[in-house]
Tab-separated table of C-alpha atoms and ligand atoms in Angstrom:
chain	number	residue	atom	x	y	z
A	1	UNK	CA	99.296	101.494	75.971
A	2	UNK	CA	97.829	101.569	80.162
A	3	UNK	CA	96.598	105.652	80.873
A	4	UNK	CA	98.378	107.069	83.764
A	5	UNK	CA	96.944	107.881	86.313
A	6	UNK	CA	94.163	111.356	87.620
A	7	UNK	CA	95.360	112.982	90.672
A	8	UNK	CA	93.229	116.514	91.188
A	9	UNK	CA	95.103	119.397	91.274
A	10	UNK	CA	95.853	120.720	95.321
A	11	UNK	CA	95.488	116.759	95.839
A	12	UNK	CA	98.502	116.332	94.213
A	13	UNK	CA	100.774	119.412	94.769
A	14	UNK	CA	99.398	117.665	98.893
A	15	UNK	CA	101.273	115.024	98.040
A	16	UNK	CA	104.252	116.048	96.264
A	17	UNK	CA	104.941	118.451	99.768
A	18	UNK	CA	104.340	121.714	97.983
A	19	UNK	CA	101.795	122.334	101.480
A	20	UNK	CA	97.690	121.006	102.251
A	21	UNK	CA	95.822	120.927	99.821
A	22	UNK	CA	94.292	124.613	101.348
A	23	UNK	CA	98.310	126.038	101.007
A	24	UNK	CA	98.029	124.339	97.530
A	25	UNK	CA	93.789	125.901	96.780
A	26	UNK	CA	95.591	130.181	97.361
A	27	UNK	CA	98.788	128.948	95.311
A	28	UNK	CA	95.616	128.181	92.156
A	29	UNK	CA	94.011	130.889	93.782
A	30	UNK	CA	96.960	133.138	93.136
A	31	UNK	CA	97.705	131.909	89.828
A	32	UNK	CA	101.038	130.686	91.432
A	33	UNK	CA	101.290	126.960	89.379
A	34	UNK	CA	101.216	127.289	85.236
A	35	UNK	CA	101.091	124.460	83.586
A	36	UNK	CA	101.743	124.685	79.964
A	37	UNK	CA	102.647	128.163	79.547
A	38	UNK	CA	99.062	129.481	81.616
A	39	UNK	CA	98.417	129.911	85.439
A	40	UNK	CA	95.799	126.759	86.383
A	41	UNK	CA	92.563	128.540	87.395
A	42	UNK	CA	90.407	124.665	89.596
A	43	UNK	CA	92.501	123.518	91.849
A	44	UNK	CA	90.040	120.429	91.416
A	45	UNK	CA	90.560	119.744	87.679
A	46	UNK	CA	92.111	116.564	87.385
A	47	UNK	CA	95.318	115.889	86.173
A	48	UNK	CA	96.598	112.990	83.811
A	49	UNK	CA	100.122	112.319	85.853
A	50	UNK	CA	102.485	111.041	83.973
A	51	UNK	CA	106.730	111.811	84.876
A	52	UNK	CA	106.479	114.698	81.781
A	53	UNK	CA	104.165	116.732	84.400
A	54	UNK	CA	107.467	117.873	85.442
A	55	UNK	CA	109.079	119.874	82.301
A	56	UNK	CA	105.503	121.009	81.595
A	57	UNK	CA	104.545	122.510	85.394
A	58	UNK	CA	105.525	124.880	87.680
A	59	UNK	CA	105.357	126.025	91.136
A	60	UNK	CA	106.290	130.015	91.873
A	61	UNK	CA	108.521	129.889	89.217
A	62	UNK	CA	109.804	126.624	89.614
A	63	UNK	CA	109.802	123.440	87.614
A	64	UNK	CA	107.148	120.968	89.597
A	65	UNK	CA	108.648	117.863	91.708
A	66	UNK	CA	108.885	114.681	89.914
A	67	UNK	CA	105.588	113.453	89.608
A	68	UNK	CA	105.060	110.460	92.010
A	69	UNK	CA	105.434	106.815	90.543
A	70	UNK	CA	110.104	107.752	90.419
A	71	UNK	CA	112.965	106.199	91.588
A	72	UNK	CA	116.676	107.977	91.807
A	73	UNK	CA	119.667	106.969	92.305
A	74	UNK	CA	122.126	108.103	95.196
A	75	UNK	CA	125.630	107.796	95.832
A	76	UNK	CA	125.363	107.217	99.319
A	77	UNK	CA	128.078	108.469	101.020
A	78	UNK	CA	128.978	105.926	104.414
A	79	UNK	CA	128.154	106.785	107.452
A	80	UNK	CA	124.752	107.147	106.818
A	81	UNK	CA	121.555	104.619	107.154
A	82	UNK	CA	118.902	103.420	105.678
A	83	UNK	CA	116.185	103.883	107.812
A	84	UNK	CA	113.558	106.483	108.718
A	85	UNK	CA	114.515	106.110	112.074
A	86	UNK	CA	117.357	104.912	113.712
A	87	UNK	CA	119.784	107.977	115.670
A	88	UNK	CA	122.371	109.076	113.623
A	89	UNK	CA	122.846	110.710	109.876
A	90	UNK	CA	119.694	109.448	107.588
A	91	UNK	CA	119.704	108.406	104.250
A	92	UNK	CA	116.440	110.746	103.774
A	93	UNK	CA	118.228	113.834	104.447
A	94	UNK	CA	119.749	113.601	101.569
A	95	UNK	CA	116.871	114.240	99.847
A	96	UNK	CA	115.804	117.963	98.945
A	97	UNK	CA	113.288	119.049	102.297
A	98	UNK	CA	110.167	118.340	100.610
A	99	UNK	CA	110.186	115.086	99.244
A	100	UNK	CA	110.045	114.041	102.807
A	101	UNK	CA	106.638	115.165	102.838
A	102	UNK	CA	105.363	113.421	99.904
A	103	UNK	CA	102.990	110.555	100.069
A	104	UNK	CA	103.212	107.864	98.695
A	105	UNK	CA	106.891	108.462	100.954
A	106	UNK	CA	110.207	107.996	98.973
A	107	UNK	CA	111.768	104.129	100.557
A	108	UNK	CA	115.360	102.778	99.839
A	109	UNK	CA	115.377	99.564	97.674
A	110	UNK	CA	117.035	97.622	99.661
A	111	UNK	CA	119.787	98.655	102.124
A	112	UNK	CA	123.013	99.030	102.338
A	113	UNK	CA	125.130	99.407	105.687
A	114	UNK	CA	126.341	102.786	107.720
A	115	UNK	CA	129.723	101.649	107.165
A	116	UNK	CA	129.239	100.480	103.115
A	117	UNK	CA	129.636	103.899	100.175
A	118	UNK	CA	128.142	103.211	96.410
A	119	UNK	CA	124.790	103.359	94.395
A	120	UNK	CA	120.937	102.958	96.508
A	121	UNK	CA	118.437	102.740	94.849
A	122	UNK	CA	114.875	105.211	95.851
A	123	UNK	CA	112.004	104.977	95.326
A	124	UNK	CA	108.054	105.985	96.010
A	125	UNK	CA	106.970	102.804	93.947
A	126	UNK	CA	106.242	99.953	95.944
A	127	UNK	CA	105.561	97.978	92.927
A	128	UNK	CA	108.539	98.357	91.406
A	129	UNK	CA	110.484	98.738	94.292
A	130	UNK	CA	109.162	94.654	95.142
A	131	UNK	CA	110.412	93.850	90.933
A	132	UNK	CA	113.718	95.537	91.874
A	133	UNK	CA	114.088	93.666	95.553
A	134	UNK	CA	112.695	90.328	94.835
A	135	UNK	CA	114.494	87.118	95.237
A	136	UNK	CA	113.204	85.966	91.994
A	137	UNK	CA	114.242	88.356	90.437
A	138	UNK	CA	117.651	87.620	90.895
A	139	UNK	CA	118.868	91.164	90.232
A	140	UNK	CA	122.978	91.461	89.747
A	141	UNK	CA	124.920	94.137	92.901
A	142	UNK	CA	128.723	94.451	92.415
A	143	UNK	CA	131.038	95.995	95.277
A	144	UNK	CA	134.171	96.716	95.154
A	145	UNK	CA	136.141	95.267	98.223
A	146	UNK	CA	138.943	96.228	99.995
A	147	UNK	CA	139.777	94.100	102.394
A	148	UNK	CA	142.437	94.120	105.665
A	149	UNK	CA	144.201	91.191	104.528
A	150	UNK	CA	145.903	89.933	101.245
A	151	UNK	CA	143.450	88.452	99.065
A	152	UNK	CA	144.956	84.543	98.733
A	153	UNK	CA	143.793	82.734	95.620
A	154	UNK	CA	141.458	80.676	96.600
A	155	UNK	CA	138.264	83.230	97.396
A	156	UNK	CA	136.573	83.938	94.074
A	157	UNK	CA	136.547	79.751	93.615
A	158	UNK	CA	135.067	79.169	96.890
A	159	UNK	CA	132.761	82.129	96.591
A	160	UNK	CA	131.651	80.771	93.094
A	161	UNK	CA	131.132	77.047	93.940
A	162	UNK	CA	127.271	78.097	95.554
A	163	UNK	CA	128.137	75.694	98.704
A	164	UNK	CA	129.446	78.487	101.228
A	165	UNK	CA	127.383	78.677	104.323
A	166	UNK	CA	127.396	82.214	106.508
A	167	UNK	CA	127.244	81.447	109.771
A	168	UNK	CA	124.077	81.638	111.566
A	169	UNK	CA	122.279	80.140	108.454
A	170	UNK	CA	121.206	76.533	107.113
A	171	UNK	CA	120.368	77.861	103.519
A	172	UNK	CA	124.188	78.251	100.828
A	173	UNK	CA	124.810	81.040	99.232
A	174	UNK	CA	124.147	80.760	95.872
A	175	UNK	CA	127.274	81.240	93.606
A	176	UNK	CA	128.709	84.464	93.116
A	177	UNK	CA	131.564	86.113	90.753
A	178	UNK	CA	134.569	87.407	91.855
A	179	UNK	CA	136.993	89.796	89.989
A	180	UNK	CA	140.217	90.728	92.272
A	181	UNK	CA	141.716	93.368	90.721
A	182	UNK	CA	144.918	94.853	92.613
A	183	UNK	CA	146.303	92.232	95.992
A	184	UNK	CA	143.137	94.086	98.759
A	185	UNK	CA	141.079	94.660	96.378
A	186	UNK	CA	138.032	92.606	93.975
A	187	UNK	CA	134.724	93.227	92.277
A	188	UNK	CA	132.057	90.542	93.868
A	189	UNK	CA	128.834	90.232	91.569
A	190	UNK	CA	125.817	89.055	94.375
A	191	UNK	CA	122.508	88.019	92.848
A	192	UNK	CA	121.258	87.816	96.288
A	193	UNK	CA	121.168	90.018	100.223
A	194	UNK	CA	121.243	88.778	102.802
A	195	UNK	CA	122.001	90.740	106.539
A	196	UNK	CA	126.422	92.226	106.034
A	197	UNK	CA	126.132	89.485	102.984
A	198	UNK	CA	129.650	90.698	101.901
A	199	UNK	CA	131.250	91.548	105.132
A	200	UNK	CA	129.983	88.281	106.069
A	201	UNK	CA	131.258	85.893	103.237
A	202	UNK	CA	134.777	87.314	103.286
A	203	UNK	CA	134.913	86.931	107.168
A	204	UNK	CA	133.784	82.529	105.987
A	205	UNK	CA	137.499	82.642	104.817
A	206	UNK	CA	138.810	84.912	107.499
A	207	UNK	CA	139.234	87.520	105.590
A	208	UNK	CA	138.236	91.020	106.999
A	209	UNK	CA	136.355	93.449	104.810
A	210	UNK	CA	138.209	96.949	105.247
A	211	UNK	CA	135.453	99.275	102.260
A	212	UNK	CA	133.332	98.511	100.885
A	213	UNK	CA	130.696	100.711	97.582
A	214	UNK	CA	128.647	99.062	95.632
A	215	UNK	CA	129.122	100.109	91.767
A	216	UNK	CA	126.628	98.336	90.252
A	217	UNK	CA	123.080	97.489	90.206
A	218	UNK	CA	122.082	94.900	87.017
A	219	UNK	CA	123.951	96.994	84.499
A	220	UNK	CA	122.902	100.607	85.991
A	221	UNK	CA	126.657	101.728	86.496
A	222	UNK	CA	126.739	104.878	89.025
A	223	UNK	CA	127.768	107.323	86.760
A	224	UNK	CA	131.698	108.758	87.491
A	225	UNK	CA	130.194	112.018	87.851
A	226	UNK	CA	127.742	111.337	90.865
A	227	UNK	CA	130.198	112.836	94.207
A	228	UNK	CA	129.170	111.714	97.364
A	229	UNK	CA	125.742	112.884	98.885
A	230	UNK	CA	124.328	113.437	95.588
A	231	UNK	CA	120.673	112.402	93.710
A	232	UNK	CA	119.447	111.790	89.576
A	233	UNK	CA	116.651	110.824	88.895
A	234	UNK	CA	116.246	107.392	87.609
A	235	UNK	CA	115.832	107.847	83.435
A	236	UNK	CA	113.244	105.311	81.395
A	237	UNK	CA	116.661	103.944	79.913
A	238	UNK	CA	118.421	104.174	83.570
A	239	UNK	CA	115.516	101.342	84.506
A	240	UNK	CA	115.792	99.526	81.846
A	241	UNK	CA	120.007	99.045	82.980
A	242	UNK	CA	118.698	97.649	86.597
A	243	UNK	CA	116.639	94.978	84.495
A	244	UNK	CA	119.323	93.759	81.681
A	245	UNK	CA	120.380	90.424	82.141
A	246	UNK	CA	123.863	89.764	80.520
B	301	LIG	N1	127.401	93.074	101.863
B	301	LIG	C1	127.469	93.525	103.494
B	301	LIG	O1	127.621	93.447	104.107
B	301	LIG	N2	127.249	95.185	103.398
B	301	LIG	C2	125.607	96.252	102.419
B	301	LIG	O2	125.743	96.866	102.793
B	301	LIG	C3	125.522	94.882	101.197
B	301	LIG	C4	126.396	93.930	101.223
């Protein structure tokens, strides 16, 4: 079993956005940081950083934020951008204020377009992020597509063929699976992620994507009760679902 990393208590609190190290030391000196029911006395003591710390540690009476090395899912609403610096509303504004002060920072695992809604993963764990977005991982992403014009019946075959070229590119797309749901709607499952891929795939066939919603990554579904703008921390089982191949 790998050993949990350790961090000084004041460094842990500062990295989680509770303030400067000096402010963290003050919280400890006031008995406001409690572990396993007992106030911690020593802000330079080293603690094993394990996920269960947020159940065992309280700061000013409130459970500790998720320790470093965590991931979350967000039901991204349309109209918000997956970026740290563009104008307009950013996905990071949907996180609790303190989470935006964390070091390491929380980043999106890939991106969804501003006009796309649905399942977006975020993490502060760079290695995990790269494991998910690596083209070699070929993690499937499923989209619910609503088209402007009726589907014609040939789309699934064209997408599955593995020879569709997008405008301006020189490498054909990998085969993608499409399941028709209605006259103007389908599920499309991709195992790669090119710029505006779904919109450009339908444009290549002369249609137009009216609405786009991601509802699955790997085998992890967006929960029906996670409302737009809401987030949930991923459990180890959720992460297994992301990587589960069928
Ligand atoms: N394909 C798109 O066109 N947009 C997205 O946001 C995701 C996939």
